[in-house]
Short mmCIF file of C-alpha atoms and ligand atoms in Angstrom, two decimals:
data_model
loop_
_atom_site.label_atom_id
_atom_site.label_comp_id
_atom_site.label_asym_id
_atom_site.label_seq_id
_atom_site.Cartn_x
_atom_site.Cartn_y
_atom_site.Cartn_z
CA MET S 670 100.76 24.58 79.64
CA ARG S 671 97.59 24.64 79.47
CA ILE S 672 95.62 27.88 78.00
CA ASP S 673 91.51 28.27 77.70
CA LEU S 674 91.57 29.57 73.46
CA HIS S 675 88.12 31.20 73.71
CA ILE S 676 86.89 33.14 76.68
CA HIS S 677 83.99 36.56 76.02
CA THR S 678 83.35 38.92 78.60
CA SER S 679 81.01 41.39 79.18
CA PRO S 680 80.89 43.96 78.06
CA ARG S 681 82.51 44.23 75.28
CA SER S 682 81.37 41.13 74.02
CA ALA S 683 77.25 42.05 73.94
CA CYS S 684 76.24 38.13 74.35
CA SER S 685 78.85 37.63 77.42
CA HIS S 686 77.77 37.07 81.36
CA LEU S 687 81.14 37.20 82.08
CA ASN S 688 82.91 40.15 84.07
CA PRO S 689 86.58 40.01 83.08
CA GLY S 690 87.14 40.05 87.31
CA ASP S 691 85.13 36.78 87.80
CA LEU S 692 87.03 35.22 85.38
CA MET S 693 90.44 35.60 86.31
CA GLN S 694 89.59 34.38 90.05
CA GLU S 695 88.25 31.12 88.12
CA ALA S 696 90.90 30.88 86.15
CA GLN S 697 93.64 31.08 88.93
CA ARG S 698 91.57 28.56 90.61
CA LEU S 699 90.99 25.54 87.54
CA GLU S 700 95.06 26.71 87.74
CA LEU S 701 95.18 27.32 83.88
CA ASP S 702 98.62 28.64 82.52
CA GLY S 703 96.77 31.21 80.70
CA ILE S 704 93.83 32.97 79.29
CA CYS S 705 92.81 34.22 75.41
CA LEU S 706 89.89 37.25 75.59
CA THR S 707 88.33 36.71 71.88
CA GLU S 708 85.53 39.53 72.45
CA HIS S 709 83.39 39.54 69.05
CA GLN S 710 84.97 41.84 66.40
CA VAL S 711 86.74 44.03 69.73
CA VAL S 712 90.40 43.42 70.21
CA TRP S 713 90.99 44.64 74.10
CA GLU S 714 93.89 47.14 74.69
CA PRO S 715 97.24 46.17 75.80
CA GLY S 716 96.86 48.44 78.94
CA ASP S 717 93.29 46.71 79.71
CA VAL S 718 94.88 43.54 79.50
CA GLU S 719 97.86 44.62 81.55
CA GLU S 720 95.66 46.60 84.31
CA LEU S 721 93.25 43.29 84.40
CA SER S 722 96.84 41.12 84.95
CA GLN S 723 97.51 43.17 88.02
CA LYS S 724 101.21 40.99 86.96
CA LYS S 725 99.53 37.72 88.49
CA ALA S 726 100.77 34.88 87.21
CA LEU S 727 98.25 34.20 84.70
CA LYS S 728 99.18 34.82 81.37
CA ILE S 729 96.54 36.73 78.75
CA PHE S 730 96.29 36.68 75.18
CA ARG S 731 94.36 38.67 73.25
CA GLY S 732 92.08 37.37 70.34
CA ASN S 733 89.15 37.66 68.23
CA GLU S 734 86.15 36.01 67.35
CA PHE S 735 85.29 37.47 62.83
CA THR S 736 82.10 37.64 61.89
CA THR S 737 82.71 36.40 57.90
CA ASN S 738 80.30 35.44 55.52
CA GLN S 739 81.96 31.06 56.17
CA GLY S 740 80.90 31.52 60.00
CA ASP S 741 83.02 32.50 63.18
CA ILE S 742 86.52 32.49 62.88
CA LEU S 743 89.20 32.94 66.27
CA VAL S 744 91.90 34.93 65.21
CA PHE S 745 95.08 35.13 66.86
CA GLY S 746 98.42 37.92 66.43
CA PHE S 747 96.40 40.55 64.94
CA TYR S 748 95.25 42.90 66.79
CA LYS S 749 93.34 45.57 64.07
CA ASP S 750 90.00 46.11 64.99
CA ILE S 751 87.16 45.87 62.30
CA LYS S 752 84.09 46.16 62.93
CA GLU S 753 82.46 45.91 59.06
CA LEU S 754 81.94 42.48 58.25
CA LEU S 755 84.79 40.62 55.89
CA THR S 756 84.22 38.19 53.67
CA LEU S 757 86.42 35.29 54.87
CA GLN S 758 88.46 35.58 52.33
CA GLU S 759 89.19 39.36 52.83
CA LEU S 760 90.16 38.76 56.53
CA ARG S 761 92.42 35.32 55.48
CA GLU S 762 94.49 38.02 53.66
CA GLU S 763 94.52 40.59 56.41
CA VAL S 764 95.90 37.70 58.44
CA GLN S 765 98.19 36.61 56.65
CA THR S 766 100.06 39.68 55.70
CA ALA S 767 100.22 40.42 59.55
CA GLY S 768 101.35 36.85 60.56
CA GLY S 769 98.92 36.17 62.47
CA TYR S 770 96.65 32.77 62.71
CA MET S 771 93.02 31.63 62.01
CA ILE S 772 90.85 28.99 63.27
CA ALA S 773 87.40 27.84 62.17
CA ALA S 774 85.79 28.29 65.32
CA HIS S 775 82.63 25.63 66.72
CA PRO S 776 82.58 24.63 62.33
CA PHE S 777 79.77 22.52 63.16
CA ARG S 778 77.66 24.12 65.26
CA GLY S 779 74.02 22.95 65.03
CA PHE S 780 75.27 20.17 61.99
CA LYS S 781 72.87 18.40 63.46
CA THR S 782 69.95 21.20 63.60
CA PHE S 783 70.30 22.03 60.27
CA GLY S 784 69.02 20.68 56.99
CA ILE S 785 72.14 19.21 56.22
CA GLY S 786 71.71 17.39 58.75
CA GLN S 787 68.60 15.27 57.10
CA LEU S 788 71.28 14.25 54.88
CA GLN S 789 73.23 12.71 57.36
CA LEU S 790 76.17 14.83 56.87
CA THR S 791 79.29 12.64 56.11
CA VAL S 792 82.61 13.74 56.98
CA GLU S 793 83.40 13.85 53.13
CA GLN S 794 80.82 16.16 52.36
CA ALA S 795 82.18 17.98 55.89
CA CYS S 796 85.04 18.39 54.57
CA THR S 797 84.64 20.36 51.09
CA ARG S 798 82.96 23.12 53.12
CA LYS S 799 85.13 26.57 51.68
CA MET S 800 86.03 27.92 54.75
CA PHE S 801 88.13 25.06 55.07
CA GLU S 802 91.12 26.70 52.32
CA PHE S 803 91.02 29.45 54.02
CA VAL S 804 92.01 28.75 58.06
CA ASP S 805 94.99 27.36 60.11
CA ALA S 806 93.05 24.91 62.51
CA MET S 807 90.19 23.77 63.37
CA GLU S 808 88.14 24.22 66.29
CA ILE S 809 87.53 20.32 67.61
CA GLY S 810 86.54 20.43 71.32
CA ASN S 811 84.38 23.62 72.33
CA GLY S 812 82.58 23.73 75.27
CA LYS S 813 79.34 25.04 74.17
CA LEU S 814 78.80 22.18 71.03
CA SER S 815 77.98 18.63 71.52
CA ASP S 816 79.83 15.89 72.09
CA GLU S 817 79.02 15.17 68.57
CA GLU S 818 79.35 18.73 67.12
CA ASN S 819 83.48 18.14 68.39
CA LYS S 820 83.63 14.84 66.87
CA MET S 821 82.50 15.57 63.34
CA ALA S 822 84.78 18.61 63.74
CA ARG S 823 88.40 16.44 64.87
CA GLU S 824 87.06 13.66 62.62
CA VAL S 825 87.28 16.37 59.73
CA ALA S 826 89.91 18.29 60.54
CA ALA S 827 92.42 15.06 61.01
CA LYS S 828 91.13 14.14 57.16
CA LEU S 829 91.88 17.38 55.56
CA GLY S 830 95.15 18.22 57.65
CA LEU S 831 94.63 20.46 60.67
CA PRO S 832 95.48 21.25 64.16
CA GLY S 833 92.24 21.22 66.38
CA THR S 834 92.57 23.31 69.33
CA GLY S 835 90.49 23.12 72.08
CA GLY S 836 88.43 26.40 74.04
CA SER S 837 85.13 26.95 76.22
CA ASP S 838 84.29 29.52 74.63
CA ALA S 839 82.79 31.28 77.60
CA HIS S 840 80.36 33.45 78.70
CA ARG S 841 79.74 32.35 81.67
CA VAL S 842 82.21 31.39 84.71
CA ASP S 843 80.67 27.77 85.08
CA GLU S 844 81.71 27.21 81.59
CA ILE S 845 85.28 28.10 81.73
CA ALA S 846 88.16 25.64 80.87
CA LYS S 847 85.57 22.43 79.71
CA TRP S 848 88.07 22.31 76.62
CA VAL S 849 91.61 24.44 76.65
CA THR S 850 94.86 24.04 74.45
CA VAL S 851 98.10 22.11 76.25
CA PHE S 852 101.21 23.71 74.78
CA GLU S 853 104.03 21.90 74.35
CA LYS S 854 106.34 24.71 75.35
CA ASP S 855 105.88 27.56 77.41
CA ILE S 856 104.24 30.44 76.37
CA ARG S 857 105.50 33.83 77.90
CA ASN S 858 103.70 36.81 75.12
CA GLU S 859 101.40 36.69 72.82
CA ASP S 860 104.30 36.82 69.96
CA GLU S 861 105.34 32.92 70.97
CA LEU S 862 101.65 31.82 71.32
CA VAL S 863 101.20 32.83 67.56
CA ALA S 864 104.93 30.98 66.68
CA GLU S 865 103.24 27.74 68.92
CA LEU S 866 100.49 27.38 66.82
CA HIS S 867 102.02 28.08 63.90
CA ALA S 868 104.20 25.26 64.27
CA GLY S 869 101.60 23.15 65.81
CA ARG S 870 102.44 22.12 69.05
CA PHE S 871 99.81 21.37 71.48
CA THR S 872 96.89 19.28 71.64
CA ALA S 873 93.23 20.70 72.46
CA VAL S 874 92.16 18.42 75.26
CA LYS S 875 88.24 18.28 77.02
CA GLU S 876 88.52 19.18 80.68
CA ASP S 877 85.27 18.77 83.65
ZN1 LIG J 1407 81.25 32.19 67.57
ZN1 LIG J 1408 82.67 32.05 70.93
#
């Protein structure tokens, strides 16, 4: 199953220009099997997802992108709406209790332009980032990042033995499915998505 794990829609994500209806249309045109709605600090209500899906074959799953003191985290299987900023450790405890799954989103976004870039951040140094102790996986393919930024994430994930996911991080219709996650098994609902994530039966794939 080809699933875009990282999508922002308007108006739930203020930064997005992607209307949920247009998302559905484009996802079907691209023949995706599933999409994940990962707004910033907002979880979709099940009734609203139901309404959006209109019994179409395309599966819609809910996630959430939390901002923490150590970076953005994609969370699945955790449906609490938390508005205040949590530390990564606090979020980890909440999500673990719920049996959810945490992915470090775009972990090396802008690493070349930040100060660390000038020091020629090595993969070894990048691996020591504290946040990687608190996540289950790392986004190794993010549609908004450069190949170089994604490559750094891929190499760090491999070295740390963390699974790697792919998602577009789309905020516009033409950005959907630039990266996807391909799952080995059929996934019918959110519980199965979380189970397959925990089982690690997936691969990040770049599409164009
Ligand atoms: Zn983000
Ligand atoms: Zn995002």
